[in-house]
mmCIF file of C-alpha atoms in Angstrom:
data_model
loop_
_atom_site.group_PDB
_atom_site.id
_atom_site.type_symbol
_atom_site.label_atom_id
_atom_site.label_comp_id
_atom_site.label_asym_id
_atom_site.label_seq_id
_atom_site.Cartn_x
_atom_site.Cartn_y
_atom_site.Cartn_z
ATOM 1 C CA UNK A 81 162.814 21.892 151.163
ATOM 2 C CA UNK A 82 159.135 22.409 150.450
ATOM 3 C CA UNK A 83 158.268 25.861 151.877
ATOM 4 C CA UNK A 84 155.766 26.232 154.676
ATOM 5 C CA UNK A 85 153.495 29.199 155.154
ATOM 6 C CA UNK A 86 154.706 30.708 158.470
ATOM 7 C CA UNK A 87 152.936 29.195 161.480
ATOM 8 C CA UNK A 88 153.102 29.658 165.263
ATOM 9 C CA UNK A 89 154.918 27.422 167.748
ATOM 10 C CA UNK A 90 154.445 23.678 167.430
ATOM 11 C CA UNK A 91 152.413 21.307 169.586
ATOM 12 C CA UNK A 92 154.037 17.995 168.664
ATOM 13 C CA UNK A 93 151.449 15.727 170.259
ATOM 14 C CA UNK A 94 148.620 17.102 168.164
ATOM 15 C CA UNK A 95 150.719 16.806 165.024
ATOM 16 C CA UNK A 96 151.508 13.154 165.702
ATOM 17 C CA UNK A 97 147.861 12.356 166.305
ATOM 18 C CA UNK A 98 146.449 13.962 163.184
ATOM 19 C CA UNK A 99 149.115 14.488 160.559
ATOM 20 C CA UNK A 100 149.016 12.395 157.406
ATOM 21 C CA UNK A 101 146.464 9.800 158.543
ATOM 22 C CA UNK A 102 145.053 8.576 155.246
ATOM 23 C CA UNK A 103 143.284 5.550 156.673
ATOM 24 C CA UNK A 104 140.179 6.340 155.317
ATOM 25 C CA UNK A 105 136.908 7.206 154.083
ATOM 26 C CA UNK A 106 137.337 8.939 150.769
ATOM 27 C CA UNK A 107 135.312 6.561 148.650
ATOM 28 C CA UNK A 108 132.567 6.632 146.049
ATOM 29 C CA UNK A 109 129.164 5.816 147.574
ATOM 30 C CA UNK A 110 128.195 2.172 147.427
ATOM 31 C CA UNK A 111 131.741 0.795 147.531
ATOM 32 C CA UNK A 112 133.401 -1.365 150.123
ATOM 33 C CA UNK A 113 135.960 0.310 152.353
ATOM 34 C CA UNK A 114 139.121 -0.821 154.025
ATOM 35 C CA UNK A 115 140.546 0.848 157.162
ATOM 36 C CA UNK A 116 144.096 0.220 155.985
ATOM 37 C CA UNK A 117 146.385 3.176 155.356
ATOM 38 C CA UNK A 118 146.526 4.719 151.886
ATOM 39 C CA UNK A 119 149.985 4.872 150.381
ATOM 40 C CA UNK A 120 151.461 8.328 149.979
ATOM 41 C CA UNK A 121 150.546 9.926 146.697
ATOM 42 C CA UNK A 122 148.010 7.291 145.700
ATOM 43 C CA UNK A 123 144.297 7.516 145.044
ATOM 44 C CA UNK A 124 142.319 4.928 147.026
ATOM 45 C CA UNK A 125 140.355 2.367 145.081
ATOM 46 C CA UNK A 126 137.903 -0.174 146.453
ATOM 47 C CA UNK A 127 135.959 -3.142 145.051
ATOM 48 C CA UNK A 128 132.309 -2.648 144.288
ATOM 49 C CA UNK A 129 129.731 -3.358 146.989
ATOM 50 C CA UNK A 130 126.073 -2.478 147.347
ATOM 51 C CA UNK A 131 125.770 -2.747 151.108
ATOM 52 C CA UNK A 132 125.363 1.033 151.512
ATOM 53 C CA UNK A 133 122.060 0.945 149.647
ATOM 54 C CA UNK A 134 120.463 -1.589 151.966
ATOM 55 C CA UNK A 135 122.017 -0.843 155.329
ATOM 56 C CA UNK A 136 119.450 1.629 156.599
ATOM 57 C CA UNK A 137 121.457 4.812 156.074
ATOM 58 C CA UNK A 138 119.992 7.972 157.527
ATOM 59 C CA UNK A 139 118.977 10.400 154.763
ATOM 60 C CA UNK A 140 117.810 14.019 154.897
ATOM 61 C CA UNK A 141 114.011 14.345 155.240
ATOM 62 C CA UNK A 142 111.943 15.523 152.287
ATOM 63 C CA UNK A 143 110.971 18.783 154.000
ATOM 64 C CA UNK A 144 114.609 19.959 154.054
ATOM 65 C CA UNK A 145 114.932 20.027 157.854
ATOM 66 C CA UNK A 146 118.134 18.914 159.540
ATOM 67 C CA UNK A 147 118.407 15.152 159.675
ATOM 68 C CA UNK A 148 120.013 13.835 162.882
ATOM 69 C CA UNK A 149 122.577 11.106 162.435
ATOM 70 C CA UNK A 150 121.833 7.652 163.773
ATOM 71 C CA UNK A 151 124.209 8.490 166.631
ATOM 72 C CA UNK A 152 122.695 11.831 167.660
ATOM 73 C CA UNK A 153 122.290 12.020 171.416
ATOM 74 C CA UNK A 154 124.131 9.666 173.804
ATOM 75 C CA UNK A 155 127.616 8.519 172.816
ATOM 76 C CA UNK A 156 127.550 5.267 174.771
ATOM 77 C CA UNK A 157 126.741 3.010 171.822
ATOM 78 C CA UNK A 158 129.070 4.682 169.307
ATOM 79 C CA UNK A 159 132.097 2.820 167.941
ATOM 80 C CA UNK A 160 135.451 3.802 169.400
ATOM 81 C CA UNK A 161 135.997 6.083 172.345
ATOM 82 C CA UNK A 162 135.585 9.843 172.993
ATOM 83 C CA UNK A 163 138.433 12.000 171.775
ATOM 84 C CA UNK A 164 138.965 15.196 173.741
ATOM 85 C CA UNK A 165 141.234 17.249 171.454
ATOM 86 C CA UNK A 166 139.725 20.742 171.278
ATOM 87 C CA UNK A 167 139.434 20.923 167.481
ATOM 88 C CA UNK A 168 137.396 20.913 165.431
ATOM 89 C CA UNK A 169 135.177 22.913 167.769
ATOM 90 C CA UNK A 170 131.403 23.173 167.657
ATOM 91 C CA UNK A 171 130.413 25.614 164.917
ATOM 92 C CA UNK A 172 133.793 25.548 163.137
ATOM 93 C CA UNK A 173 133.520 25.787 159.353
ATOM 94 C CA UNK A 174 135.668 23.179 157.643
ATOM 95 C CA UNK A 175 136.686 22.192 154.135
ATOM 96 C CA UNK A 176 137.216 18.779 152.575
ATOM 97 C CA UNK A 177 140.944 18.291 151.873
ATOM 98 C CA UNK A 178 143.011 15.615 150.190
ATOM 99 C CA UNK A 179 140.161 13.945 148.268
ATOM 100 C CA UNK A 180 140.759 13.296 144.556
ATOM 101 C CA UNK A 181 138.648 15.159 141.991
ATOM 102 C CA UNK A 182 137.018 11.921 140.817
ATOM 103 C CA UNK A 183 136.261 10.719 144.350
ATOM 104 C CA UNK A 184 134.039 11.811 147.259
ATOM 105 C CA UNK A 185 134.195 11.939 151.054
ATOM 106 C CA UNK A 186 131.500 9.803 152.636
ATOM 107 C CA UNK A 187 129.396 11.262 155.446
ATOM 108 C CA UNK A 188 128.327 8.318 157.621
ATOM 109 C CA UNK A 189 125.598 7.691 160.176
ATOM 110 C CA UNK A 190 128.147 6.596 162.817
ATOM 111 C CA UNK A 191 131.950 6.695 163.140
ATOM 112 C CA UNK A 192 133.671 4.091 160.999
ATOM 113 C CA UNK A 193 134.260 3.142 157.373
ATOM 114 C CA UNK A 194 131.766 0.275 157.655
ATOM 115 C CA UNK A 195 128.825 2.468 158.698
ATOM 116 C CA UNK A 196 125.851 3.497 156.468
ATOM 117 C CA UNK A 197 126.393 6.461 154.156
ATOM 118 C CA UNK A 198 124.271 9.550 154.844
ATOM 119 C CA UNK A 199 125.620 11.791 152.074
ATOM 120 C CA UNK A 200 128.735 12.357 149.968
ATOM 121 C CA UNK A 201 130.883 15.493 150.074
ATOM 122 C CA UNK A 202 132.652 16.899 147.004
ATOM 123 C CA UNK A 203 136.471 17.248 147.024
ATOM 124 C CA UNK A 204 136.284 21.065 147.194
ATOM 125 C CA UNK A 205 133.342 21.361 149.608
ATOM 126 C CA UNK A 206 134.077 24.168 152.076
ATOM 127 C CA UNK A 207 130.761 24.484 153.920
ATOM 128 C CA UNK A 208 131.097 21.628 156.409
ATOM 129 C CA UNK A 209 130.250 22.546 160.028
ATOM 130 C CA UNK A 210 131.596 20.691 163.062
ATOM 131 C CA UNK A 211 129.328 19.725 165.973
ATOM 132 C CA UNK A 212 132.287 19.295 168.330
ATOM 133 C CA UNK A 213 131.828 15.530 168.819
ATOM 134 C CA UNK A 214 134.841 13.320 168.024
ATOM 135 C CA UNK A 215 135.611 9.611 168.336
ATOM 136 C CA UNK A 216 138.894 7.705 168.207
ATOM 137 C CA UNK A 217 138.768 4.359 166.418
ATOM 138 C CA UNK A 218 142.071 2.619 167.232
ATOM 139 C CA UNK A 219 141.366 -0.299 164.893
ATOM 140 C CA UNK A 220 141.130 2.136 161.976
ATOM 141 C CA UNK A 221 144.009 4.376 163.134
ATOM 142 C CA UNK A 222 141.784 7.367 162.745
ATOM 143 C CA UNK A 223 139.792 10.138 164.409
ATOM 144 C CA UNK A 224 136.205 10.687 163.298
ATOM 145 C CA UNK A 225 134.336 13.976 163.650
ATOM 146 C CA UNK A 226 130.603 14.606 163.573
ATOM 147 C CA UNK A 227 129.645 17.357 161.112
ATOM 148 C CA UNK A 228 126.660 18.804 159.318
ATOM 149 C CA UNK A 229 126.442 19.596 155.628
ATOM 150 C CA UNK A 230 123.238 21.332 154.657
ATOM 151 C CA UNK A 231 120.402 19.279 156.145
ATOM 152 C CA UNK A 232 122.561 16.162 156.598
ATOM 153 C CA UNK A 233 124.381 15.222 159.801
ATOM 154 C CA UNK A 234 126.925 12.441 160.195
ATOM 155 C CA UNK A 235 130.536 11.401 160.753
ATOM 156 C CA UNK A 236 133.639 11.698 158.566
ATOM 157 C CA UNK A 237 137.271 10.688 158.873
ATOM 158 C CA UNK A 238 138.902 13.843 160.264
ATOM 159 C CA UNK A 239 142.022 13.202 158.161
ATOM 160 C CA UNK A 240 140.058 14.652 155.250
ATOM 161 C CA UNK A 241 138.964 17.874 156.977
ATOM 162 C CA UNK A 242 140.814 21.148 157.429
ATOM 163 C CA UNK A 243 140.484 24.907 157.715
ATOM 164 C CA UNK A 244 141.199 27.099 154.678
ATOM 165 C CA UNK A 245 143.827 29.646 155.666
ATOM 166 C CA UNK A 246 145.755 32.520 154.151
ATOM 167 C CA UNK A 247 146.255 32.662 150.377
ATOM 168 C CA UNK A 248 149.682 33.574 148.961
ATOM 169 C CA UNK A 249 151.162 33.991 145.472
ATOM 170 C CA UNK A 250 153.885 31.349 145.033
ATOM 171 C CA UNK A 251 154.520 31.845 141.313
ATOM 172 C CA UNK A 252 158.061 33.114 141.824
ATOM 173 C CA UNK A 253 158.879 30.179 144.125
ATOM 174 C CA UNK A 254 157.796 27.717 141.426
ATOM 175 C CA UNK A 255 159.973 29.457 138.824
ATOM 176 C CA UNK A 256 162.945 29.542 141.201
ATOM 177 C CA UNK A 257 162.532 25.828 141.970
ATOM 178 C CA UNK A 258 162.630 25.152 138.219
ATOM 179 C CA UNK A 259 166.079 26.709 137.897
ATOM 180 C CA UNK A 260 164.733 30.160 137.044
ATOM 181 C CA UNK A 261 162.773 28.871 134.038
ATOM 182 C CA UNK A 262 158.989 29.188 133.837
ATOM 183 C CA UNK A 263 157.565 25.642 134.131
ATOM 184 C CA UNK A 264 155.707 24.341 131.083
ATOM 185 C CA UNK A 265 153.990 21.215 129.824
ATOM 186 C CA UNK A 266 152.130 19.736 126.873
ATOM 187 C CA UNK A 267 148.890 19.896 128.897
ATOM 188 C CA UNK A 268 147.759 21.313 132.224
ATOM 189 C CA UNK A 269 148.267 17.903 133.814
ATOM 190 C CA UNK A 270 151.797 17.770 132.375
ATOM 191 C CA UNK A 271 152.464 21.303 133.640
ATOM 192 C CA UNK A 272 151.143 20.297 137.054
ATOM 193 C CA UNK A 273 153.356 17.218 137.110
ATOM 194 C CA UNK A 274 156.396 19.375 136.361
ATOM 195 C CA UNK A 275 155.589 21.804 139.167
ATOM 196 C CA UNK A 276 154.955 18.980 141.638
ATOM 197 C CA UNK A 277 158.248 17.313 140.690
ATOM 198 C CA UNK A 278 160.482 20.379 140.939
ATOM 199 C CA UNK A 279 158.662 22.245 143.700
ATOM 200 C CA UNK A 280 157.024 19.725 146.013
ATOM 201 C CA UNK A 281 159.348 16.745 145.620
ATOM 202 C CA UNK A 282 162.567 18.702 145.237
ATOM 203 C CA UNK A 283 163.880 17.436 148.578
ATOM 204 C CA UNK A 284 164.056 13.597 148.797
ATOM 205 C CA UNK A 285 163.513 13.909 152.555
ATOM 206 C CA UNK A 286 160.021 15.301 151.913
ATOM 207 C CA UNK A 287 157.279 12.838 151.063
ATOM 208 C CA UNK A 288 153.992 14.732 151.134
ATOM 209 C CA UNK A 289 150.777 13.185 149.826
ATOM 210 C CA UNK A 290 149.794 14.948 146.594
ATOM 211 C CA UNK A 291 146.199 14.702 145.378
ATOM 212 C CA UNK A 292 144.662 16.370 142.327
ATOM 213 C CA UNK A 293 141.444 17.812 143.771
ATOM 214 C CA UNK A 294 140.041 19.544 140.667
ATOM 215 C CA UNK A 295 139.965 18.290 137.064
ATOM 216 C CA UNK A 296 142.256 19.998 134.593
ATOM 217 C CA UNK A 297 140.565 22.798 132.631
ATOM 218 C CA UNK A 298 142.115 23.860 129.328
ATOM 219 C CA UNK A 299 139.505 26.057 127.618
ATOM 220 C CA UNK A 300 139.534 29.841 127.424
ATOM 221 C CA UNK A 301 142.426 32.210 128.026
ATOM 222 C CA UNK A 302 143.926 30.197 130.896
ATOM 223 C CA UNK A 303 144.130 26.581 131.888
ATOM 224 C CA UNK A 304 143.713 25.494 135.498
ATOM 225 C CA UNK A 305 144.491 22.579 137.795
ATOM 226 C CA UNK A 306 144.478 22.260 141.607
ATOM 227 C CA UNK A 307 146.340 19.985 144.014
ATOM 228 C CA UNK A 308 146.241 19.368 147.754
ATOM 229 C CA UNK A 309 149.659 18.658 149.241
ATOM 230 C CA UNK A 310 149.154 17.091 152.673
ATOM 231 C CA UNK A 311 151.259 15.444 155.332
ATOM 232 C CA UNK A 312 153.265 18.360 156.735
ATOM 233 C CA UNK A 313 154.994 17.441 159.994
ATOM 234 C CA UNK A 314 153.505 20.456 161.704
ATOM 235 C CA UNK A 315 150.733 20.724 164.273
ATOM 236 C CA UNK A 316 149.257 23.957 162.879
ATOM 237 C CA UNK A 317 149.438 23.474 159.097
ATOM 238 C CA UNK A 318 148.500 20.108 157.637
ATOM 239 C CA UNK A 319 149.291 21.075 154.047
ATOM 240 C CA UNK A 320 148.715 23.511 151.224
ATOM 241 C CA UNK A 321 146.332 23.770 148.271
ATOM 242 C CA UNK A 322 148.122 24.739 145.056
ATOM 243 C CA UNK A 323 145.978 26.297 142.309
ATOM 244 C CA UNK A 324 147.902 26.551 139.027
ATOM 245 C CA UNK A 325 146.915 28.752 136.080
ATOM 246 C CA UNK A 326 148.549 28.107 132.712
ATOM 247 C CA UNK A 327 148.883 30.283 129.610
ATOM 248 C CA UNK A 328 148.208 28.425 126.321
ATOM 249 C CA UNK A 329 151.110 28.536 123.876
ATOM 250 C CA UNK A 330 150.729 29.008 120.091
ATOM 251 C CA UNK A 331 152.449 25.715 119.378
ATOM 252 C CA UNK A 332 150.451 23.856 121.985
ATOM 253 C CA UNK A 333 150.888 23.232 125.670
ATOM 254 C CA UNK A 334 150.905 25.616 128.626
ATOM 255 C CA UNK A 335 153.378 27.670 130.625
ATOM 256 C CA UNK A 336 152.796 28.601 134.244
ATOM 257 C CA UNK A 337 151.031 31.948 134.547
ATOM 258 C CA UNK A 338 150.381 31.895 138.290
ATOM 259 C CA UNK A 339 150.412 29.584 141.284
ATOM 260 C CA UNK A 340 148.287 30.405 144.317
ATOM 261 C CA UNK A 341 148.849 28.635 147.631
ATOM 262 C CA UNK A 342 146.102 28.312 150.250
ATOM 263 C CA UNK A 343 147.213 27.129 153.673
ATOM 264 C CA UNK A 344 145.355 24.034 154.880
ATOM 265 C CA UNK A 345 145.190 24.489 158.637
ATOM 266 C CA UNK A 346 144.788 21.810 161.271
ATOM 267 C CA UNK A 347 143.524 23.621 164.396
ATOM 268 C CA UNK A 348 141.724 26.656 163.014
ATOM 269 C CA UNK A 349 142.511 30.133 161.705
ATOM 270 C CA UNK A 350 142.678 33.592 163.243
ATOM 271 C CA UNK A 351 141.029 36.759 161.929
ATOM 272 C CA UNK A 352 143.799 37.144 159.354
ATOM 273 C CA UNK A 353 143.273 33.519 158.214
ATOM 274 C CA UNK A 354 146.652 32.452 159.614
ATOM 275 C CA UNK A 355 146.844 28.911 160.992
ATOM 276 C CA UNK A 356 146.456 28.724 164.777
#
């Protein structure tokens, strides 16, 4: 069973509403989007389209001041309906989660994957601030949250947002899952694949969505690769970010030197960074 960082008591309704909804908006700018669900473990791809460049997207002003989204103000004309769950709250600092390293999360002028793009957020962006406004779009099976990022303001699919929680050393757990042997591979990606296979997918009953969120780095004294593992059936913790460091071997390849796990929290974190 894939281990969870300890969390408080469950709130099943919230977990059902938000867990594992990959219906989204993790797309390169200027591509067409589909609201259909993304298959577990896959990276979304979309056919090319140039509509974003001509659709009147709101962009940050040249003077660097905060740019209001096209929906700032009254909610009456926004797609979907208000969503009253209490998170993310106004002022909460959020991180992008579950977006592949060669992809982006689109910040849009209004809720919905068909709305103009305001800005794009990097897969490891962790300086996204919530305004507290949320909309439910039943036709896209998703919840959209209004956020700001620097001077830009807009809406993103909330499935790709989370709170960064406590960080733990899980190196020994990875070795134990590999039968007591230190995992290794011909490259950092091969090492990562081994760890994911023996540690994350060890239990056939588990089917988390695994996304490589940082490119493999193999120069210097240590190699590195990072994954987001999302889709936990838990209302407090939506997943975990696994950062692997590998030691280069004289004959080539890497062995696992360390694995750090950062909790990806759904509802917020306390002063100790534990998931609420």
